[in-house]
Short mmCIF file of C-alpha atoms in Angstrom, two decimals:
data_model
loop_
_atom_site.label_atom_id
_atom_site.label_comp_id
_atom_site.label_asym_id
_atom_site.label_seq_id
_atom_site.Cartn_x
_atom_site.Cartn_y
_atom_site.Cartn_z
CA UNK A 1 0.22 -0.59 -0.03
CA UNK A 2 0.94 3.58 -0.70
CA UNK A 3 1.72 5.52 2.34
CA UNK A 4 1.78 9.66 2.80
CA UNK A 5 5.22 10.69 4.05
CA UNK A 6 4.98 13.20 6.44
CA UNK A 7 8.39 14.51 6.64
CA UNK A 8 8.05 18.43 5.41
CA UNK A 9 11.98 17.90 3.16
CA UNK A 10 10.48 15.42 0.74
CA UNK A 11 9.56 16.90 -2.37
CA UNK A 12 6.24 15.55 -3.06
CA UNK A 13 4.05 13.67 -1.08
CA UNK A 14 4.12 10.00 -2.85
CA UNK A 15 8.37 10.45 -2.89
CA UNK A 16 9.56 8.03 -0.73
CA UNK A 17 12.88 8.78 1.54
CA UNK A 18 14.61 6.72 4.09
CA UNK A 19 13.40 8.62 7.57
CA UNK A 20 16.53 10.85 9.40
CA UNK A 21 17.82 10.61 12.83
CA UNK A 22 15.85 13.40 13.64
CA UNK A 23 12.65 11.51 12.45
CA UNK A 24 13.48 7.88 13.61
CA UNK A 25 14.50 9.40 16.90
CA UNK A 26 10.90 10.35 17.02
CA UNK A 27 12.51 14.43 17.36
CA UNK A 28 11.42 17.17 15.44
CA UNK A 29 13.40 19.51 12.99
CA UNK A 30 14.95 19.76 9.16
CA UNK A 31 15.83 16.65 7.60
CA UNK A 32 20.08 16.15 7.77
CA UNK A 33 21.24 17.29 3.80
CA UNK A 34 23.39 14.84 3.63
CA UNK A 35 22.35 12.12 2.32
CA UNK A 36 19.96 12.38 -0.88
CA UNK A 37 16.44 11.02 -2.01
CA UNK A 38 16.78 8.01 -3.44
CA UNK A 39 14.24 7.29 -6.29
CA UNK A 40 10.82 6.76 -6.48
CA UNK A 41 9.77 3.17 -5.32
CA UNK A 42 7.57 1.11 -3.11
CA UNK A 43 8.10 0.51 0.04
CA UNK A 44 9.86 -3.05 1.83
CA UNK A 45 8.03 -4.24 4.34
CA UNK A 46 10.81 -3.80 6.41
CA UNK A 47 11.10 -0.48 5.45
CA UNK A 48 7.80 0.41 6.44
CA UNK A 49 7.70 -0.89 9.61
CA UNK A 50 10.62 1.28 10.62
CA UNK A 51 9.11 4.34 9.51
CA UNK A 52 6.85 7.02 11.22
CA UNK A 53 3.04 6.71 11.33
CA UNK A 54 1.17 9.27 9.46
CA UNK A 55 -1.97 10.27 11.32
CA UNK A 56 -4.96 8.52 12.08
CA UNK A 57 -7.05 9.84 9.29
CA UNK A 58 -4.78 9.13 6.43
CA UNK A 59 -4.78 5.48 6.32
CA UNK A 60 -8.68 5.01 7.05
CA UNK A 61 -9.58 7.91 4.47
CA UNK A 62 -7.20 5.95 1.95
CA UNK A 63 -8.73 2.60 2.03
CA UNK A 64 -12.45 4.01 2.22
CA UNK A 65 -11.28 5.56 -1.21
CA UNK A 66 -9.74 2.67 -2.56
CA UNK A 67 -12.48 0.86 -2.09
CA UNK A 68 -15.31 3.38 -3.12
CA UNK A 69 -13.43 3.45 -6.43
CA UNK A 70 -13.58 -0.66 -6.17
CA UNK A 71 -17.39 -0.87 -5.89
CA UNK A 72 -17.99 1.55 -8.29
CA UNK A 73 -16.21 -0.23 -10.62
CA UNK A 74 -17.04 -3.21 -9.54
CA UNK A 75 -20.78 -1.76 -9.87
CA UNK A 76 -20.19 0.03 -13.49
CA UNK A 77 -18.44 -2.83 -15.25
CA UNK A 78 -21.69 -5.64 -14.42
CA UNK A 79 -23.78 -2.51 -15.29
CA UNK A 80 -25.78 -2.91 -12.00
CA UNK A 81 -28.57 -0.44 -11.30
CA UNK A 82 -28.68 0.12 -6.96
CA UNK A 83 -29.06 3.46 -4.94
CA UNK A 84 -25.88 2.29 -3.86
CA UNK A 85 -23.97 3.64 -7.23
CA UNK A 86 -25.23 7.43 -6.40
CA UNK A 87 -24.02 6.81 -2.29
CA UNK A 88 -20.43 5.84 -3.32
CA UNK A 89 -20.21 8.65 -6.17
CA UNK A 90 -21.33 11.10 -3.84
CA UNK A 91 -18.19 9.53 -1.20
CA UNK A 92 -16.08 9.61 -3.53
CA UNK A 93 -15.99 13.47 -4.54
CA UNK A 94 -15.70 14.50 -0.84
CA UNK A 95 -13.07 11.87 -0.79
CA UNK A 96 -11.37 13.51 -3.90
CA UNK A 97 -10.76 16.95 -2.02
CA UNK A 98 -8.21 15.55 0.21
CA UNK A 99 -5.05 15.65 -1.31
CA UNK A 100 -3.89 12.39 0.59
CA UNK A 101 -6.36 10.23 -0.91
CA UNK A 102 -6.77 11.74 -4.44
CA UNK A 103 -2.82 11.48 -4.39
CA UNK A 104 -2.84 7.26 -3.47
CA UNK A 105 -5.78 6.91 -5.86
CA UNK A 106 -4.46 8.91 -8.82
CA UNK A 107 -1.22 6.13 -8.46
CA UNK A 108 -3.36 3.15 -8.31
CA UNK A 109 -4.79 4.17 -10.90
CA UNK A 110 -1.53 4.41 -13.07
CA UNK A 111 -0.24 1.27 -11.60
CA UNK A 112 -3.64 -0.65 -12.91
CA UNK A 113 -3.51 1.65 -16.34
CA UNK A 114 -6.87 3.66 -16.45
CA UNK A 115 -6.74 5.03 -19.16
CA UNK A 116 -9.38 6.78 -22.66
CA UNK A 117 -8.89 3.69 -24.93
CA UNK A 118 -9.88 1.44 -21.97
CA UNK A 119 -12.75 2.95 -21.40
CA UNK A 120 -13.56 3.66 -24.96
CA UNK A 121 -12.99 -0.53 -24.90
CA UNK A 122 -15.58 -0.49 -22.54
CA UNK A 123 -18.47 1.73 -24.11
CA UNK A 124 -17.54 -0.46 -27.57
CA UNK A 125 -18.36 -3.62 -25.80
CA UNK A 126 -21.75 -1.91 -24.69
CA UNK A 127 -22.67 -0.73 -28.24
CA UNK A 128 -21.93 -4.37 -29.52
CA UNK A 129 -24.43 -5.20 -26.66
CA UNK A 130 -27.35 -2.94 -27.87
CA UNK A 131 -26.79 -3.57 -31.41
CA UNK A 132 -27.31 -7.68 -30.79
CA UNK A 133 -30.10 -6.68 -28.16
CA UNK A 134 -31.90 -3.75 -30.46
CA UNK A 135 -35.33 -5.43 -31.38
CA UNK A 136 -35.16 -5.14 -35.57
CA UNK A 137 -31.57 -4.19 -35.45
CA UNK A 138 -30.29 -0.82 -37.28
CA UNK A 139 -34.05 -1.28 -39.86
CA UNK A 140 -35.07 1.03 -37.40
CA UNK A 141 -32.68 3.53 -38.06
CA UNK A 142 -34.28 6.03 -39.76
CA UNK A 143 -32.49 8.67 -41.18
CA UNK A 144 -34.91 11.31 -41.99
CA UNK A 145 -34.39 14.44 -39.74
CA UNK A 146 -38.09 15.88 -40.88
CA UNK A 147 -39.92 17.22 -38.16
CA UNK A 148 -36.62 17.35 -36.01
CA UNK A 149 -35.19 20.31 -34.48
CA UNK A 150 -31.71 21.89 -36.31
CA UNK A 151 -28.94 22.50 -34.70
CA UNK A 152 -26.28 25.24 -35.94
CA UNK A 153 -22.34 23.49 -35.02
CA UNK A 154 -22.06 26.74 -32.08
CA UNK A 155 -25.25 25.41 -31.11
CA UNK A 156 -24.25 22.13 -30.70
CA UNK A 157 -21.10 23.55 -28.70
CA UNK A 158 -23.20 24.44 -25.95
CA UNK A 159 -24.28 20.94 -24.86
CA UNK A 160 -20.71 19.91 -24.30
CA UNK A 161 -21.00 19.06 -20.96
CA UNK A 162 -19.21 22.44 -19.31
CA UNK A 163 -22.23 24.00 -18.56
CA UNK A 164 -24.44 22.47 -15.43
CA UNK A 165 -27.48 24.38 -16.82
CA UNK A 166 -27.39 22.77 -19.49
CA UNK A 167 -27.76 18.64 -20.61
CA UNK A 168 -25.05 16.90 -22.50
CA UNK A 169 -25.83 16.12 -26.31
CA UNK A 170 -23.68 14.30 -29.39
CA UNK A 171 -24.16 13.74 -32.67
CA UNK A 172 -23.23 11.19 -34.83
CA UNK A 173 -23.31 10.78 -38.91
CA UNK A 174 -25.39 14.71 -37.97
CA UNK A 175 -27.90 12.58 -36.03
CA UNK A 176 -27.81 14.71 -31.88
CA UNK A 177 -28.35 12.49 -29.18
CA UNK A 178 -29.05 13.67 -25.74
CA UNK A 179 -26.76 11.65 -23.61
CA UNK A 180 -27.56 13.94 -20.01
CA UNK A 181 -28.06 10.41 -18.20
CA UNK A 182 -24.60 9.67 -18.54
CA UNK A 183 -23.00 12.50 -17.84
CA UNK A 184 -20.15 10.97 -15.71
CA UNK A 185 -19.02 9.59 -18.97
CA UNK A 186 -19.92 12.46 -20.98
CA UNK A 187 -19.83 15.79 -18.77
CA UNK A 188 -16.71 17.36 -18.14
CA UNK A 189 -13.86 14.80 -16.78
CA UNK A 190 -15.43 12.56 -17.79
CA UNK A 191 -13.83 9.25 -20.10
CA UNK A 192 -15.66 10.21 -22.81
CA UNK A 193 -15.87 14.30 -22.81
CA UNK A 194 -14.15 14.24 -26.33
CA UNK A 195 -16.90 13.26 -28.10
CA UNK A 196 -19.99 16.09 -26.40
CA UNK A 197 -20.97 19.04 -28.22
CA UNK A 198 -19.45 17.84 -31.21
CA UNK A 199 -20.13 15.67 -34.73
CA UNK A 200 -17.17 12.90 -34.10
CA UNK A 201 -18.12 10.44 -36.09
CA UNK A 202 -15.28 8.89 -37.13
CA UNK A 203 -13.58 8.42 -34.23
CA UNK A 204 -15.93 5.89 -32.87
CA UNK A 205 -14.39 3.46 -35.12
CA UNK A 206 -11.27 4.94 -35.79
CA UNK A 207 -10.19 5.22 -31.95
CA UNK A 208 -8.64 8.36 -32.98
CA UNK A 209 -9.04 10.97 -30.02
CA UNK A 210 -7.06 14.04 -31.28
CA UNK A 211 -8.20 16.99 -32.20
CA UNK A 212 -7.81 15.82 -35.94
CA UNK A 213 -9.09 12.45 -35.26
CA UNK A 214 -12.15 13.72 -33.81
CA UNK A 215 -14.22 15.11 -37.03
CA UNK A 216 -17.15 13.98 -39.07
CA UNK A 217 -15.93 12.97 -42.80
CA UNK A 218 -16.13 9.17 -43.26
CA UNK A 219 -14.35 9.27 -46.44
CA UNK A 220 -12.38 6.33 -47.41
CA UNK A 221 -14.25 4.03 -44.82
CA UNK A 222 -14.42 0.52 -45.57
CA UNK A 223 -17.17 -1.50 -44.66
CA UNK A 224 -16.60 -3.06 -41.72
CA UNK A 225 -15.95 0.62 -39.92
CA UNK A 226 -19.63 1.75 -41.78
CA UNK A 227 -21.12 -1.29 -40.43
CA UNK A 228 -19.28 -0.31 -36.91
CA UNK A 229 -20.99 3.45 -37.17
CA UNK A 230 -23.91 1.88 -37.97
CA UNK A 231 -23.84 -0.42 -34.50
CA UNK A 232 -23.21 3.36 -32.41
CA UNK A 233 -26.19 4.53 -33.87
CA UNK A 234 -28.09 1.38 -32.86
CA UNK A 235 -26.66 2.16 -29.56
CA UNK A 236 -27.76 5.22 -28.89
CA UNK A 237 -30.71 5.10 -30.84
CA UNK A 238 -31.84 2.53 -27.87
CA UNK A 239 -30.40 4.05 -24.87
CA UNK A 240 -30.71 7.84 -25.57
CA UNK A 241 -32.60 10.35 -26.97
CA UNK A 242 -32.58 11.86 -30.48
CA UNK A 243 -33.20 15.46 -30.10
CA UNK A 244 -32.71 17.03 -33.33
CA UNK A 245 -30.46 17.45 -36.33
CA UNK A 246 -27.08 19.28 -37.10
CA UNK A 247 -26.87 21.12 -40.01
CA UNK A 248 -23.74 20.90 -42.37
CA UNK A 249 -22.01 17.69 -42.97
CA UNK A 250 -25.29 15.17 -43.27
CA UNK A 251 -28.19 17.49 -43.11
CA UNK A 252 -29.16 21.49 -44.13
CA UNK A 253 -30.62 24.14 -42.74
CA UNK A 254 -33.97 22.54 -42.93
CA UNK A 255 -33.13 19.62 -41.37
CA UNK A 256 -32.98 17.80 -44.71
CA UNK A 257 -30.74 14.81 -45.64
CA UNK A 258 -27.89 16.07 -47.88
CA UNK A 259 -26.81 14.27 -50.73
CA UNK A 260 -23.74 13.26 -49.01
CA UNK A 261 -25.31 11.37 -46.32
CA UNK A 262 -27.51 9.52 -48.88
CA UNK A 263 -24.38 8.57 -50.34
CA UNK A 264 -23.15 6.87 -47.03
CA UNK A 265 -26.70 5.44 -46.56
CA UNK A 266 -25.88 4.07 -49.44
CA UNK A 267 -23.01 2.59 -49.08
CA UNK A 268 -24.28 1.24 -45.62
CA UNK A 269 -26.50 -1.03 -47.37
CA UNK A 270 -24.05 -1.67 -49.73
CA UNK A 271 -21.79 -2.61 -46.84
CA UNK A 272 -24.78 -4.72 -45.30
CA UNK A 273 -24.91 -7.32 -47.93
CA UNK A 274 -21.51 -7.94 -47.85
CA UNK A 275 -21.17 -7.92 -44.28
CA UNK A 276 -24.08 -10.81 -45.51
CA UNK A 277 -21.86 -12.22 -47.80
CA UNK A 278 -19.32 -12.62 -46.47
CA UNK A 279 -21.07 -14.50 -43.40
CA UNK A 280 -22.59 -17.20 -45.51
CA UNK A 281 -19.50 -17.67 -47.75
CA UNK A 282 -17.27 -17.78 -44.40
CA UNK A 283 -19.98 -20.60 -43.74
CA UNK A 284 -19.38 -22.64 -46.84
CA UNK A 285 -15.70 -22.00 -47.14
CA UNK A 286 -14.35 -21.53 -43.63
CA UNK A 287 -10.38 -19.92 -43.57
CA UNK A 288 -7.93 -22.36 -42.56
CA UNK A 289 -5.57 -22.27 -39.55
CA UNK A 290 -2.24 -20.73 -40.71
CA UNK A 291 1.37 -20.05 -39.34
CA UNK A 292 4.51 -18.43 -40.61
CA UNK A 293 8.24 -19.68 -40.18
CA UNK A 294 10.76 -16.91 -41.51
CA UNK A 295 13.18 -20.37 -42.07
CA UNK A 296 10.84 -23.38 -42.59
CA UNK A 297 8.07 -21.26 -44.67
CA UNK A 298 4.51 -21.53 -43.14
CA UNK A 299 1.28 -24.10 -43.04
CA UNK A 300 -1.74 -23.99 -43.76
CA UNK A 301 -4.13 -26.73 -42.17
CA UNK A 302 -7.66 -27.11 -41.81
CA UNK A 303 -9.92 -28.52 -38.50
CA UNK A 304 -13.72 -28.81 -37.25
CA UNK A 305 -13.57 -25.49 -36.01
CA UNK A 306 -11.01 -23.60 -38.27
CA UNK A 307 -11.63 -19.54 -38.91
CA UNK A 308 -13.88 -19.80 -36.10
CA UNK A 309 -16.95 -22.41 -37.81
CA UNK A 310 -17.67 -24.68 -35.76
CA UNK A 311 -18.81 -27.93 -38.14
CA UNK A 312 -18.79 -31.76 -38.54
CA UNK A 313 -17.01 -31.91 -41.71
CA UNK A 314 -12.99 -30.59 -41.50
CA UNK A 315 -12.25 -30.04 -45.17
CA UNK A 316 -9.10 -29.84 -46.83
CA UNK A 317 -7.07 -26.19 -48.05
CA UNK A 318 -7.60 -24.93 -51.14
CA UNK A 319 -6.87 -21.44 -52.58
CA UNK A 320 -10.43 -19.59 -53.51
CA UNK A 321 -10.56 -16.03 -55.49
CA UNK A 322 -12.37 -13.26 -54.38
CA UNK A 323 -14.13 -11.54 -57.47
CA UNK A 324 -14.39 -8.10 -54.33
CA UNK A 325 -10.34 -8.20 -53.42
CA UNK A 326 -9.03 -9.35 -56.71
CA UNK A 327 -6.79 -11.98 -54.10
CA UNK A 328 -6.86 -15.71 -53.19
CA UNK A 329 -6.98 -16.44 -49.27
CA UNK A 330 -7.13 -19.69 -47.57
CA UNK A 331 -10.51 -21.59 -47.23
CA UNK A 332 -11.43 -25.01 -46.09
CA UNK A 333 -13.32 -26.99 -48.16
CA UNK A 334 -16.06 -29.90 -47.97
CA UNK A 335 -14.72 -32.91 -49.94
CA UNK A 336 -17.31 -35.32 -49.58
CA UNK A 337 -21.07 -35.25 -50.01
CA UNK A 338 -23.81 -32.61 -51.14
CA UNK A 339 -22.14 -29.41 -51.55
CA UNK A 340 -22.86 -26.06 -49.85
CA UNK A 341 -22.24 -23.99 -52.37
CA UNK A 342 -24.90 -22.58 -54.54
CA UNK A 343 -24.06 -23.47 -58.10
CA UNK A 344 -25.12 -26.56 -59.64
CA UNK A 345 -22.48 -29.19 -59.51
CA UNK A 346 -23.67 -32.11 -57.62
CA UNK A 347 -22.14 -35.00 -56.78
CA UNK A 348 -20.44 -36.79 -53.76
CA UNK A 349 -17.34 -34.04 -53.65
CA UNK A 350 -18.59 -31.50 -51.49
CA UNK A 351 -17.03 -28.10 -53.00
CA UNK A 352 -14.08 -29.10 -54.51
CA UNK A 353 -15.62 -28.82 -58.12
CA UNK A 354 -15.98 -24.99 -57.30
CA UNK A 355 -14.95 -22.84 -59.97
CA UNK A 356 -12.97 -20.39 -57.85
CA UNK A 357 -10.55 -22.94 -56.44
CA UNK A 358 -7.21 -23.83 -56.97
CA UNK A 359 -5.34 -26.60 -54.83
CA UNK A 360 -2.06 -25.95 -53.54
CA UNK A 361 1.45 -26.38 -55.45
CA UNK A 362 3.03 -29.67 -54.06
CA UNK A 363 -0.03 -30.60 -51.56
CA UNK A 364 -1.79 -33.29 -52.33
CA UNK A 365 -5.52 -32.71 -52.93
CA UNK A 366 -6.54 -34.95 -50.28
CA UNK A 367 -4.24 -33.54 -47.39
CA UNK A 368 -5.95 -31.34 -44.31
CA UNK A 369 -2.58 -29.77 -44.52
CA UNK A 370 -0.58 -27.78 -46.71
CA UNK A 371 3.30 -26.49 -46.47
CA UNK A 372 4.12 -22.88 -47.93
CA UNK A 373 7.46 -22.59 -49.30
CA UNK A 374 9.84 -19.79 -48.40
CA UNK A 375 9.41 -16.83 -51.17
CA UNK A 376 12.23 -16.30 -53.27
CA UNK A 377 13.99 -12.80 -52.72
#
């Protein structure tokens, strides 16, 4: 446990130094200047026993502070609803005013490694859960802004969580949501405060939370990222209230969709079709397991769980050509019984006769594992 050092000669309350002879003997007075401060480190138990005891109020308050943070963390992590959590928040706000408590808890946070990206990953987990559980899924998202209030960028900035008299708003793809219920996250000092009072659509999938990354531009994003944005909208649509649209990139001054938003929604529809085709293709042609060694080359092989697709058959490795990417990937192909693909071939060879497949060179066609030779330089 970190202890507050009450020796007035130390530079910082959290710097651990050896007690001067005057301190050890219990006498007051300036510390000896003959020695120098050691680097910061945790005290050994033997050294802790020789250190003077801090004032009585420090130890229990530090312990209460740490326990409060722990209880609050567990409640937030497991999304529990209880009157205990507001009480813990109030207690922590009071304890945080005490320097000794705040410094020790901040040190604990540093050791644990809490940062915005970890918090954002927690929010991403909530978003994915909301997207899975939302009734009707993304079909319920209506991008029309008719009848909704229209915000300018300057007006939206007034709802950035720094004004106690105003709720917290954020925008994603031009849609403005009231996230006041999550003020502890989106308000001043919260882990997601950078989203408040603006449209930072791109950052929701890029993870770039700098000023350059907190923008609404989605140009160049692939299908997976566009689907990620749609999942975020589904999350906010379910858990928060839509209060308006933002004039600018995606809506005009009358709340009508701009050409840019029409273009993006069309790309999202294509991304949904891509996702459906990818899911179907992966079930028919699951990806192979693979490994690579710089000295001996690589290997691809199939199992009943390769590619994350659980099935009753193992299959054999084949190169599958993708018309979308104009490239090959390794696929495990069913090699007996009726085919799973949608082409017209019939028989008892599974999908081996699919026109998009190619055998690996120098690999027996019935082998479940194929070696990949080193590429010649």
